[in-house]
Amino acid sequence: MNTFNFTFDQNIKRLRVFNLLVQFRTLISMMTFFVLSGCGFHLKGSVEQSTLPQIKLQVIAPDFLLFSRLELERQLGLAGADVSSVSPELTVYLIDENVRRRALTRDENGRPTEFELRLKVEYSVNFKSNNAERNALDNAASISTKPQTNQRFSLSQTGTFIYNNRLLLAAEAREREIIKQLREQLMMDLIHHLNQLVEA
């Protein structure tokens, strides 16, 4: 009986130690995640909200670009544009988006410790004139600066972040957050480009 009690007590102690270790690792993971959030990510480029003149436009995109379309529509609304599918003066077609991941530094074992992320978006712009004067201008190739239908453009943003191989879940979550921030910046750049086209 004494031997049984001793073994039972040992198992209880081991279980408590194991639980403490799990809690400790969880705490360290959370602390590392917040540290990475605070100082481990650097976005190349400035975040500046663009504005658009009063114009009615729509955004068209395939299903796999849903997040980009929603983000662009959100920022277009903030920029003062009328996002509508009814008689739009301008249509933005989001065509493609891709992420490239490149290791910048490695540890002594050859494992990456810092990554560069490059997010690129491709799109086209189509203007539709609603009055004779604008149509005459758009049809005059010598003076028109408006892009032709299906003319393709591309924009990209690059960021870097520290990667901890021992905290994979936190690192992966941070990578998703970085891509989200890069997408937000790209949509701002796209609106700035639209503003240049509209005012041309």
PDB file of C-alpha atoms in Angstrom, residues 3-13:
ATOM      1  CA  THR A   3       4.508   1.656  -2.414  1.00  0.00           C
ATOM      2  CA  PHE A   4       1.269   2.345  -4.280  1.00  0.00           C
ATOM      3  CA  ASN A   5       0.787   5.696  -2.493  1.00  0.00           C
ATOM      4  CA  PHE A   6       4.382   6.667  -3.202  1.00  0.00           C
ATOM      5  CA  THR A   7       3.986   5.888  -6.908  1.00  0.00           C
ATOM      6  CA  PHE A   8       0.667   7.733  -7.054  1.00  0.00           C
ATOM      7  CA  ASP A   9       2.209  10.812  -5.408  1.00  0.00           C
ATOM      8  CA  GLN A  10       5.072  10.707  -7.884  1.00  0.00           C
ATOM      9  CA  ASN A  11       2.671  10.617 -10.814  1.00  0.00           C
ATOM     10  CA  ILE A  12       0.718  13.563  -9.417  1.00  0.00           C
ATOM     11  CA  LYS A  13       3.918  15.563  -9.025  1.00  0.00           C
TER      12      LYS A  13
END
